[in-house]
Coordinates of C-alpha atoms and ligand atoms in Angstrom, one line a residue:
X1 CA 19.0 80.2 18.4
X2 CA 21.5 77.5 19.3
X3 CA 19.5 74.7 22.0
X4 CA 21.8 75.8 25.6
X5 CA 22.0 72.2 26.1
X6 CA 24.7 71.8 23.7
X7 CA 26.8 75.0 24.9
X8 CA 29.2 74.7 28.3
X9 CA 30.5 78.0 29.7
X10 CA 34.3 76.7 30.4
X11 CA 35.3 79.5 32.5
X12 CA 32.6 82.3 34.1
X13 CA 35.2 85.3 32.6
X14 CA 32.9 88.5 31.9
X15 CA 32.2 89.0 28.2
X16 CA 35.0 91.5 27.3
X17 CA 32.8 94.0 25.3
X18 CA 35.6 97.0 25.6
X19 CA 37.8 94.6 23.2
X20 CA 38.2 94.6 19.2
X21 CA 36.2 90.9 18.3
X22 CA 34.7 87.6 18.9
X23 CA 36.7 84.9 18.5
X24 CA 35.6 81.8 17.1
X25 CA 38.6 79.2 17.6
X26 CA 37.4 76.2 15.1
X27 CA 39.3 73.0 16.3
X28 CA 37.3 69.6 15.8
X29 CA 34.5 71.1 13.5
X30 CA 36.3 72.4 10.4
X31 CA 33.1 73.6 8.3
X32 CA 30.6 76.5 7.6
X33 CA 28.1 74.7 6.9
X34 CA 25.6 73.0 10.1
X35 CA 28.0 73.7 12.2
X36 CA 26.5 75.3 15.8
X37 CA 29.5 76.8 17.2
X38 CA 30.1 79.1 14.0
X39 CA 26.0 79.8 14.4
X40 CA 26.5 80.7 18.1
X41 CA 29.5 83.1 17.7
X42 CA 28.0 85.2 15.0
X43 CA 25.0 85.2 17.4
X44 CA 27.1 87.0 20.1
X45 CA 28.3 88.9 17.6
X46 CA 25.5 90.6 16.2
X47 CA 24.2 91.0 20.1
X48 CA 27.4 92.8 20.6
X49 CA 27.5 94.8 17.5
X50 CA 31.1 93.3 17.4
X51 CA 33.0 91.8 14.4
X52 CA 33.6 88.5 14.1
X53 CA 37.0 86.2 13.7
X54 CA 37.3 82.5 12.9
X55 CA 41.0 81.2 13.9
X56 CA 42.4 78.2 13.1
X57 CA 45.6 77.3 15.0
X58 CA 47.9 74.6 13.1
X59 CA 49.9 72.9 15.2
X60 CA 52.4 70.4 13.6
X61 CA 52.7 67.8 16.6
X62 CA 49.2 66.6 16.8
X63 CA 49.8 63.2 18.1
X64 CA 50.4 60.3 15.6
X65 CA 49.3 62.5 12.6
X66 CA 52.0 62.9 9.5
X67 CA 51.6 64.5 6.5
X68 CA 48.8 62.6 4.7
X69 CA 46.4 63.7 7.5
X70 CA 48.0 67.0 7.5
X71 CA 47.2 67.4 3.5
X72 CA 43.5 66.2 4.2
X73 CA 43.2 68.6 6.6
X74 CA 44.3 71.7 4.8
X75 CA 42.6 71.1 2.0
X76 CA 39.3 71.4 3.7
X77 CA 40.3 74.4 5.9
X78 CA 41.3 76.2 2.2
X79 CA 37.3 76.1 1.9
X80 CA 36.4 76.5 5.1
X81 CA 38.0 80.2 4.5
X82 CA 36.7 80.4 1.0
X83 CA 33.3 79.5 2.6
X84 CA 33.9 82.4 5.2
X85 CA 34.9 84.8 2.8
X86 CA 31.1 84.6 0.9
X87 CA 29.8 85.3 4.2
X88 CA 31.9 88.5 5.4
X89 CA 34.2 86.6 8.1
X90 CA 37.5 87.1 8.8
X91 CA 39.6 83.5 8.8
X92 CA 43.6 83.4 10.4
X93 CA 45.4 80.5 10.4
X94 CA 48.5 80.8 12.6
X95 CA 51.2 78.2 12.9
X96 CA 52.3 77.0 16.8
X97 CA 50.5 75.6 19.7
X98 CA 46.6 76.3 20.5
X99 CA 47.2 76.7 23.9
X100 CA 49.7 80.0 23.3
X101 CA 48.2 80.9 19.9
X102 CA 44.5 81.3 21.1
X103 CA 45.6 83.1 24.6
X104 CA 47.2 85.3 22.8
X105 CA 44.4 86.2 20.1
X106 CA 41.7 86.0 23.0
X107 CA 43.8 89.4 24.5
X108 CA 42.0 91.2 21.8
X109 CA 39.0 89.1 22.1
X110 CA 35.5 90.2 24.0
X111 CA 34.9 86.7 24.1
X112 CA 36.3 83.1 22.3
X113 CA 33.9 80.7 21.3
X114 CA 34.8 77.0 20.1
X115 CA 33.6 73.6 19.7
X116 CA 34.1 70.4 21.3
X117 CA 36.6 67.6 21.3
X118 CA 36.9 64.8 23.1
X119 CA 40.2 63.5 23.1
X120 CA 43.0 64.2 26.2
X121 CA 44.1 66.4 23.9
X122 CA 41.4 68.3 23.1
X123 CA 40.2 68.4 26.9
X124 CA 44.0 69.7 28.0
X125 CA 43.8 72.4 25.4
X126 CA 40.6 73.9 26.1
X127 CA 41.1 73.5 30.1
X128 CA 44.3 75.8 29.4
X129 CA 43.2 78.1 27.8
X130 CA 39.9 78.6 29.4
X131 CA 42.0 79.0 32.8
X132 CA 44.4 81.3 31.1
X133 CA 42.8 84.3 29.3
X134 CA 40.7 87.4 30.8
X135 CA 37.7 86.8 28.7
X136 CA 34.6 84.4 28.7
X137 CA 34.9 81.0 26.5
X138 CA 32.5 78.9 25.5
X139 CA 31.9 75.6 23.9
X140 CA 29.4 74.3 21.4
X141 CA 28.6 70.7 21.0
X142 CA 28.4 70.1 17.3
X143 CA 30.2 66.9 16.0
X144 CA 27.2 64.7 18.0
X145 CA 23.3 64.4 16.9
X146 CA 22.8 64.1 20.9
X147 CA 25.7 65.9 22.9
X148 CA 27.5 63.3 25.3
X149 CA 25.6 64.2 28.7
X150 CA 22.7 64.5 27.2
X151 CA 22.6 61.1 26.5
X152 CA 24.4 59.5 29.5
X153 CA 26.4 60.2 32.5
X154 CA 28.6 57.4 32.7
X155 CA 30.1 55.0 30.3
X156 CA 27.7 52.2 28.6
X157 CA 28.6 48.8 28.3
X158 CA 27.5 48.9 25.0
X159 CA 25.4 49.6 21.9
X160 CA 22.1 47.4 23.7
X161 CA 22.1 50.0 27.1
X162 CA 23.0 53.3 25.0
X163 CA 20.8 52.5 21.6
X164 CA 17.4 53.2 23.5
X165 CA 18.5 56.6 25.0
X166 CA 19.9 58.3 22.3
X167 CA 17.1 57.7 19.8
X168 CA 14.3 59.2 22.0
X169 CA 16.2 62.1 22.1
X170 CA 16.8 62.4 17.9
X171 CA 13.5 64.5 17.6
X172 CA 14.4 67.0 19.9
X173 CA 18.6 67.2 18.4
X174 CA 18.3 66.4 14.4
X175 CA 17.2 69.3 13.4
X176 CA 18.6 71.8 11.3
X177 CA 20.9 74.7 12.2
X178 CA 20.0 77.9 10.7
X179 CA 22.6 80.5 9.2
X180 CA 22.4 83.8 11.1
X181 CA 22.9 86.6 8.9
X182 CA 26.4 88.4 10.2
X183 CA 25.6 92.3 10.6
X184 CA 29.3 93.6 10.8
X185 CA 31.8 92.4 8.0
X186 CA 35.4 91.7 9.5
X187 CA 37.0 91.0 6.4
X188 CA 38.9 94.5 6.9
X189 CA 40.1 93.7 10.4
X190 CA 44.2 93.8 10.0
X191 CA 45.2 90.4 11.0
X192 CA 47.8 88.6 9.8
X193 CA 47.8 84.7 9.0
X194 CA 49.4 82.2 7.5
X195 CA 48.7 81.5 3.9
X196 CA 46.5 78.4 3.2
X197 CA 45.8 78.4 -0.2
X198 CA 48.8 76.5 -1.5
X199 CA 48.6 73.1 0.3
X200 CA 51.8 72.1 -0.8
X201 CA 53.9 74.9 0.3
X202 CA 51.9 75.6 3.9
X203 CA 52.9 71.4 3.9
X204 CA 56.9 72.1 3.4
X205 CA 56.5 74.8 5.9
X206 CA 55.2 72.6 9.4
X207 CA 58.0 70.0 10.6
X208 CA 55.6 66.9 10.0
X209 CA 56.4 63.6 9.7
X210 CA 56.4 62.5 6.3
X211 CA 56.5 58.4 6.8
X212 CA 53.3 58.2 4.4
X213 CA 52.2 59.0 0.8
X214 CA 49.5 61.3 0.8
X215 CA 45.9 59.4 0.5
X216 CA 44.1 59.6 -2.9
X217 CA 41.1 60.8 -1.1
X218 CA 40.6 64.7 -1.4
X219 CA 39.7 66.3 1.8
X220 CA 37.0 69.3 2.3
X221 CA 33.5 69.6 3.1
X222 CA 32.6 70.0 -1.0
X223 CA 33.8 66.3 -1.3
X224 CA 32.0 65.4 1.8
X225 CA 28.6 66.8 0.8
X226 CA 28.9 65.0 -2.9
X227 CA 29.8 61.9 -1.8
X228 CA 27.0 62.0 1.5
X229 CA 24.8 62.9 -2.2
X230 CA 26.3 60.1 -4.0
X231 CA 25.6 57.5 -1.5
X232 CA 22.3 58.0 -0.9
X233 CA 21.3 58.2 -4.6
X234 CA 23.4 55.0 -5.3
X235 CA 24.2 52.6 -2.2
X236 CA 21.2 53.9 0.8
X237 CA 18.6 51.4 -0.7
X238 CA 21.4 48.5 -0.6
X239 CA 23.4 49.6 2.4
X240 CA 21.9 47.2 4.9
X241 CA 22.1 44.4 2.8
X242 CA 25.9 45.0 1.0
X243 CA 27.3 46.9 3.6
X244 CA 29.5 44.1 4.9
X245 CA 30.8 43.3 1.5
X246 CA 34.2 44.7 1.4
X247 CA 34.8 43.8 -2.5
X248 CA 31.4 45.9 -3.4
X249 CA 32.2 48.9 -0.9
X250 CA 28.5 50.1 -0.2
X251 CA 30.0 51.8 2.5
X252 CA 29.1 55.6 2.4
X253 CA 32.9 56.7 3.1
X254 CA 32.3 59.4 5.1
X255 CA 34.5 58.8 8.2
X256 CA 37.8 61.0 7.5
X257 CA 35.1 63.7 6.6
X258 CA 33.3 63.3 10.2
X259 CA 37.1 62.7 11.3
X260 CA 38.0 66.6 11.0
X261 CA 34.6 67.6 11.2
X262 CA 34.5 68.7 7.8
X263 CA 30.8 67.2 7.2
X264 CA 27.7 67.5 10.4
X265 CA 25.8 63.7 11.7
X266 CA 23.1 65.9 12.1
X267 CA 22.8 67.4 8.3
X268 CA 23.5 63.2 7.2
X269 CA 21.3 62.4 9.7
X270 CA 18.4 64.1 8.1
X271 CA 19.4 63.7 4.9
X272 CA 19.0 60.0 5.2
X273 CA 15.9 60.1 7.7
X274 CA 14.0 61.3 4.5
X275 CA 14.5 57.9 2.4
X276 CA 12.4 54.9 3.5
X277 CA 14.2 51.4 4.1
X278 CA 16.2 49.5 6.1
X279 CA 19.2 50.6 4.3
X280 CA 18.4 54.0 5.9
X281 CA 17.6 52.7 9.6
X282 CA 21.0 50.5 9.5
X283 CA 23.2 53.9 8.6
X284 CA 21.4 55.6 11.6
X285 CA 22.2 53.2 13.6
X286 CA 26.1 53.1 12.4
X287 CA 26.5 56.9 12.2
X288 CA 24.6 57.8 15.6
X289 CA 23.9 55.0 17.9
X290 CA 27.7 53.2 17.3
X291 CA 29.8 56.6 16.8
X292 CA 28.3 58.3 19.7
X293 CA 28.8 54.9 21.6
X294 CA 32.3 55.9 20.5
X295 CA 32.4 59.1 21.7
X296 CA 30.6 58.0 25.1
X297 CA 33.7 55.7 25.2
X298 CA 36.3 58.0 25.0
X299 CA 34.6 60.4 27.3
X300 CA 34.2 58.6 30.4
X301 CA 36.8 56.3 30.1
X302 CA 41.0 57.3 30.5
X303 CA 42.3 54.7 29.0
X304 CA 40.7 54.3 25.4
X305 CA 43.7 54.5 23.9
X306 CA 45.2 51.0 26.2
X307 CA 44.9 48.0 26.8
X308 CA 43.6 49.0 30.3
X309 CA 40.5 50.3 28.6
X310 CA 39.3 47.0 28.3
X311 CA 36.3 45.4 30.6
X312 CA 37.8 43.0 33.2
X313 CA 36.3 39.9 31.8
X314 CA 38.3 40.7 28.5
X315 CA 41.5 41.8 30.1
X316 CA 41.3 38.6 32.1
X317 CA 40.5 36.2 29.9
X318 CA 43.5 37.5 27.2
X319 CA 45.9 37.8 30.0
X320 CA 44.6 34.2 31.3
X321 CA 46.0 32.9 27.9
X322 CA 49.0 35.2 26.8
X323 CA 51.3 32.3 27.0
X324 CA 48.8 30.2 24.6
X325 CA 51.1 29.1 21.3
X326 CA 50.3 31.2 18.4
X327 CA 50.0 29.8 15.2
X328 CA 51.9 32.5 13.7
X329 CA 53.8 35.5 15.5
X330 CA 54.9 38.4 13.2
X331 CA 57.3 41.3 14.1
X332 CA 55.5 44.4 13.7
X333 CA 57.7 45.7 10.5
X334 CA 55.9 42.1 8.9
X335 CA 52.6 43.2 9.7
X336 CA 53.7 46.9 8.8
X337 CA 54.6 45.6 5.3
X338 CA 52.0 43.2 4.5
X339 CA 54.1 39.5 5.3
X340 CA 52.0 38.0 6.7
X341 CA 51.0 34.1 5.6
X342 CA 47.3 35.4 5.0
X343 CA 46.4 37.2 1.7
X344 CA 43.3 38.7 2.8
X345 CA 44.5 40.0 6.4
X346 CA 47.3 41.5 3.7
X347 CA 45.3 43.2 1.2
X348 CA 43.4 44.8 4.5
X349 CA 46.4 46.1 5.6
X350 CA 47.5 46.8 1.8
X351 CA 44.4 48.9 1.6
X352 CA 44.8 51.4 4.7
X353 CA 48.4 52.2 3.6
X354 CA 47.6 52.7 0.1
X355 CA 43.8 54.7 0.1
X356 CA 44.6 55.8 4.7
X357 CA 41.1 54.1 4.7
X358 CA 39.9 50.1 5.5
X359 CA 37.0 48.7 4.9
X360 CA 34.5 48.3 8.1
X361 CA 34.2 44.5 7.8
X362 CA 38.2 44.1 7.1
X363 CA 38.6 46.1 10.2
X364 CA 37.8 43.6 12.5
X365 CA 39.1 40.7 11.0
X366 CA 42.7 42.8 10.7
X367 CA 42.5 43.3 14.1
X368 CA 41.2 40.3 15.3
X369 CA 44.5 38.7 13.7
X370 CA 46.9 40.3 15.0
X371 CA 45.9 39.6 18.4
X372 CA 46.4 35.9 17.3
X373 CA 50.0 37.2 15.9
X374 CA 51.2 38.5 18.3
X375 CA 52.7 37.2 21.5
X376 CA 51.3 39.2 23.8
X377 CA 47.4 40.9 24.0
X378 CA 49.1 44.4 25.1
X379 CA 51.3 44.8 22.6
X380 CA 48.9 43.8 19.5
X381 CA 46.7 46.2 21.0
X382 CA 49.3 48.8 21.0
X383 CA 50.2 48.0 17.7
X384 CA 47.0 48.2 16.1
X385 CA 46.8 51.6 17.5
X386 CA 50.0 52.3 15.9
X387 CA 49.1 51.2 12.4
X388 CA 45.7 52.5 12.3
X389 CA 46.4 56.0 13.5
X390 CA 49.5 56.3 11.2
X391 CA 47.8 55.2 8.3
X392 CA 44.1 55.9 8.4
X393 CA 42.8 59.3 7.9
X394 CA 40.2 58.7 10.4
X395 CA 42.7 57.3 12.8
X396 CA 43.2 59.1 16.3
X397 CA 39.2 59.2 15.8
X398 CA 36.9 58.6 18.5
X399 CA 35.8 55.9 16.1
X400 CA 39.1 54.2 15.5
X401 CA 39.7 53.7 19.2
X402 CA 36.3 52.3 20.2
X403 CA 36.8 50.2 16.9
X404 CA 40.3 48.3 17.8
X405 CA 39.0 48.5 21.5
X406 CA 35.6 46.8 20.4
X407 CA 38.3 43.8 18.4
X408 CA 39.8 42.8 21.9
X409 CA 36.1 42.8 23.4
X410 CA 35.0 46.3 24.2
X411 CA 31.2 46.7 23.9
X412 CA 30.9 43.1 23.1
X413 CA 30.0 40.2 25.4
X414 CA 32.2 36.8 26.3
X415 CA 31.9 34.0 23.5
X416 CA 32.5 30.3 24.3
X417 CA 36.5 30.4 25.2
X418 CA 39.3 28.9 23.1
X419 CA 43.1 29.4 22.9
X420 CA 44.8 32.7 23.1
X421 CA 41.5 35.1 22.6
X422 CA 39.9 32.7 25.8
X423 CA 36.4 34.8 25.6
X424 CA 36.6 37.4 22.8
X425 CA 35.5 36.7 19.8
X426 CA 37.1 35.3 17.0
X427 CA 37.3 35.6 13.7
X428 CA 38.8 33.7 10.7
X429 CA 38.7 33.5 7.1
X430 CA 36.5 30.6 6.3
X431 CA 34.1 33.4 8.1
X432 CA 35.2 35.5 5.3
X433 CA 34.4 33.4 2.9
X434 CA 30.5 32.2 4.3
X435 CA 29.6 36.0 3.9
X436 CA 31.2 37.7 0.8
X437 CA 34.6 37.0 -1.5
X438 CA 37.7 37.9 -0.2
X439 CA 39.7 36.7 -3.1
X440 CA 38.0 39.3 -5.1
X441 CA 38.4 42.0 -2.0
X442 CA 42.0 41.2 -2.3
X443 CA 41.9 41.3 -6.3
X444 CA 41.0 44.6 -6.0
X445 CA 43.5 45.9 -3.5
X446 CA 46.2 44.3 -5.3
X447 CA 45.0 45.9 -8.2
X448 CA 45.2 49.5 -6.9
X449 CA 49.0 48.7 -5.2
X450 CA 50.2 47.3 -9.1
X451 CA 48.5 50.9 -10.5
X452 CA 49.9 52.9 -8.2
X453 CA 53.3 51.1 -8.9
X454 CA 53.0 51.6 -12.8
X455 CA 53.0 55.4 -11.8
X456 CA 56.0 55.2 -9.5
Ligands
FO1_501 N1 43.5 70.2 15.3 C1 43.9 71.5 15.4 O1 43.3 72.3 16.0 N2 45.1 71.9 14.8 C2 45.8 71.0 14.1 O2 46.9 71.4 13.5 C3 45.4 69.6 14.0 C4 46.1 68.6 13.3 C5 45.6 67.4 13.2 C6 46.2 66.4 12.4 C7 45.7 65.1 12.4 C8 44.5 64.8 13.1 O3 44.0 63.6 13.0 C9 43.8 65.8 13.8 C10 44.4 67.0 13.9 N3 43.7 68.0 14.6 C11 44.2 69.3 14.6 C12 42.5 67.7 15.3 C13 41.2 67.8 14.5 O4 41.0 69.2 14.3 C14 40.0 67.2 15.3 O5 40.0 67.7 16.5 C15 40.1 65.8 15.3 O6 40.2 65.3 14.0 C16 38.9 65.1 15.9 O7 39.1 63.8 16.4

């Protein structure tokens, strides 16, 4: 039985039970595997004595997404139906917008089932749809260990005021999701859908954007569970220690995976809650108390992907000093392209358009920078938005907007004030260099751009 306090009814329809199937419309959780909305549906389905139907709806104008993401993407949704298939459940893919696609499947639906986003866009399409079609919808919480309201109603200042009330509520949320056994097979049922299987051609057939080389990180929960595997055998025991060391990379790489929803916080979660260490309490606290800060974020504020997301004090003190001289002001094709002066803040942004990934630490430091680069505090936020959701292939994450929110003082506290940041907190590369080596950092990613170069 899935715990009612992570399931919303979204719109009081009847359960249709003269129709063919349940629908289960997977959106932000793109795996079979500890996944609670997949769980609930075939629930309602055996209660029903109804077939089940999992349906995918690719859209190709997801906001700032272009073809790397896209290729991620599909290559974990080909497993996602492979993964169905061994279990006797119908998957369609259809191409076009959610909001028509999944009215239109839900008129042969009893009832459509899905799981939870949390962007604008998430919100808008499951408020249409919900208002729009005959039959009852429902949502399961299943990206979060503790689902957002169960944690808080309003939006924390920060890690301090959430930590407490999320981790007294792990023991009742990090537990494990059993598979029901489905009772009616639905592979038969005659639906059409698009063909996945050929990533490559299904890519040539959406009208994406194609402004970026596809990553060299394979998406798909089978990559997710190895590496989650890999990182607790080999980097957990050092994590807290190395973790901030961008030219070891102890970091457990997981964040595109949790990005599509293709691996669940609460099967790492208790993965990792069974080795002893402080490497294992820091990576809770990164992967549940920060993310679902993140998530908390973009819930109850509007604005998290603006400037005007910011707390007062940190819009006023930026705005206070916008005329400050800048040592340096780039355009943004220079910080696009890696000109900068600064080798380091280069290789950063080196790394996230070769690998669509940067490390943690490099984050803040690229971000901190190019509020110092650019003449005005808007538009480096804005443009760190841009780079990071066209490169990264966690980017237009929950994550990655708390993150370059949290660079321009979001869940952090006034420092002692200096030119152009006035309060926030600053960063520069003697800091670098107290705490790891960035030459060596930037070795590396230099290292990767001359490979990749050699195959050109
Ligand atoms: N969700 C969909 O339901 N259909 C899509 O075609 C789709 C494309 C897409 C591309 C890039 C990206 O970052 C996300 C995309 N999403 C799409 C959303 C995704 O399924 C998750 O909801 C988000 O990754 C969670 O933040």
């Amino acid at each position: 039985m899935i715990d009612g306090k992570r399931i919303k009814n979204l719109n009081f329809n009847p359960v249709n039970k003269g129709n063919n199937f349940f629908v289960y419309w997977m959106q932000h959780s793109q795996r079979t595997f500890f996944n609670h909305a997949l769980e609930y549906s075939i629930e309602l389905s055996n209660k029903y004595l109804k077939p089940l139907v999992v349906y995918f709806c690719l859209t190709d104008s997801f906001p700032d997404a272009n073809s790397r993401h896209y290729r991620f993407m599909l290559e974990g949704l080909k497993e996602v139906k492979a993964e169905l298939f061994k279990r006797n459940i119908k998957f369609v893919c259809e191409i076009g917008s959610p909001e028509t696609c999944v009215r239109e499947i839900s008129k042969q639906a009893c009832c459509v089932v899905t799981d939870r986003g949390y962007l604008k866009i998430h919100k808008k399409w499951r408020k249409s749809i919900a208002d729009n079609i005959d039959c009852a919808m429902f949502q399961v919480e299943t990206d979060l260990v503790v689902p957002v309201e169960e944690t808080s109603l309003k939006e924390e200042y920060g890690a301090y005021t959430i930590r407490r009330k999320i981790n007294s509520r792990l023991d009742e949320f990090m537990v494990p999701v059993s598979e029901e056994k489905l009772m009616i097979n639905s592979l038969g049922l005659n639906l059409s859908s698009a063909d996945i299987d050929d990533t490559d051609k299904i890519l040539k057939e959406l009208s994406l954007n194609d402004n970026c080389k596809p990553s060299c990180i394979r998406g798909g929960s089978s990559h997710a569970l190895k590496l989650l595997d890999l990182f607790i055998e080999q980097k957990l025991p050092y994590y807290s220690e190395k973790r901030n060391n961008p030219e070891l990379d102890f970091t457990s790489g997981l964040s595109p995976y949790f990005h599509f929803g293709q691996i669940s916080p609460v099967y790492a979660g208790l993965m990792v809650k069974t080795k002893k260490g402080e490497g294992r309490d820091s990576f809770l606290e990164e992967m549940i108390v920060r993310r679902e800060l993140s998530f908390n974020f973009v819930t109850y504020n509007p604005f998290y992907d603006s400037f005007d997301c910011l707390p007062q004090w940190a819009k006023n003190t930026l705005l206070e000093h916008e005329n400050d001289k800048r040592p340096y002001i780039y355009t943004s094709e220079e910080f696009e392209n890696s000109l900068t002066h600064d080798r380091f803040w280069n290789a950063a942004q080196l790394e996230l358009v070769l690998t669509g990934k940067m490390h943690g630490y490099m984050r803040m430091y690229w971000g901190k920078k190019i509020i110092e680069w650019t003449d005005s505090p808007k538009k480096a936020f804005n443009l760190a938005v841009y780079l990071n959701n066209k490169y990264a292939l966690d980017g237009r994450d929950p994550n990655s907007f708390a993150g370059v929110a949290w660079c321009f003082g979001k869940h952090d506290r006034p420092w002692k004030e200096r030119p152009v940041f006035g309060k926030i907190r600053y960063m520069n590369s003697n800091g670098l260099k107290r705490k790891f080596n960035p030459d060596l950092y930037a070795d590396n990613i230099y290292a990767i751009k001359n490979s990749n170069h050699d195959l050109d």
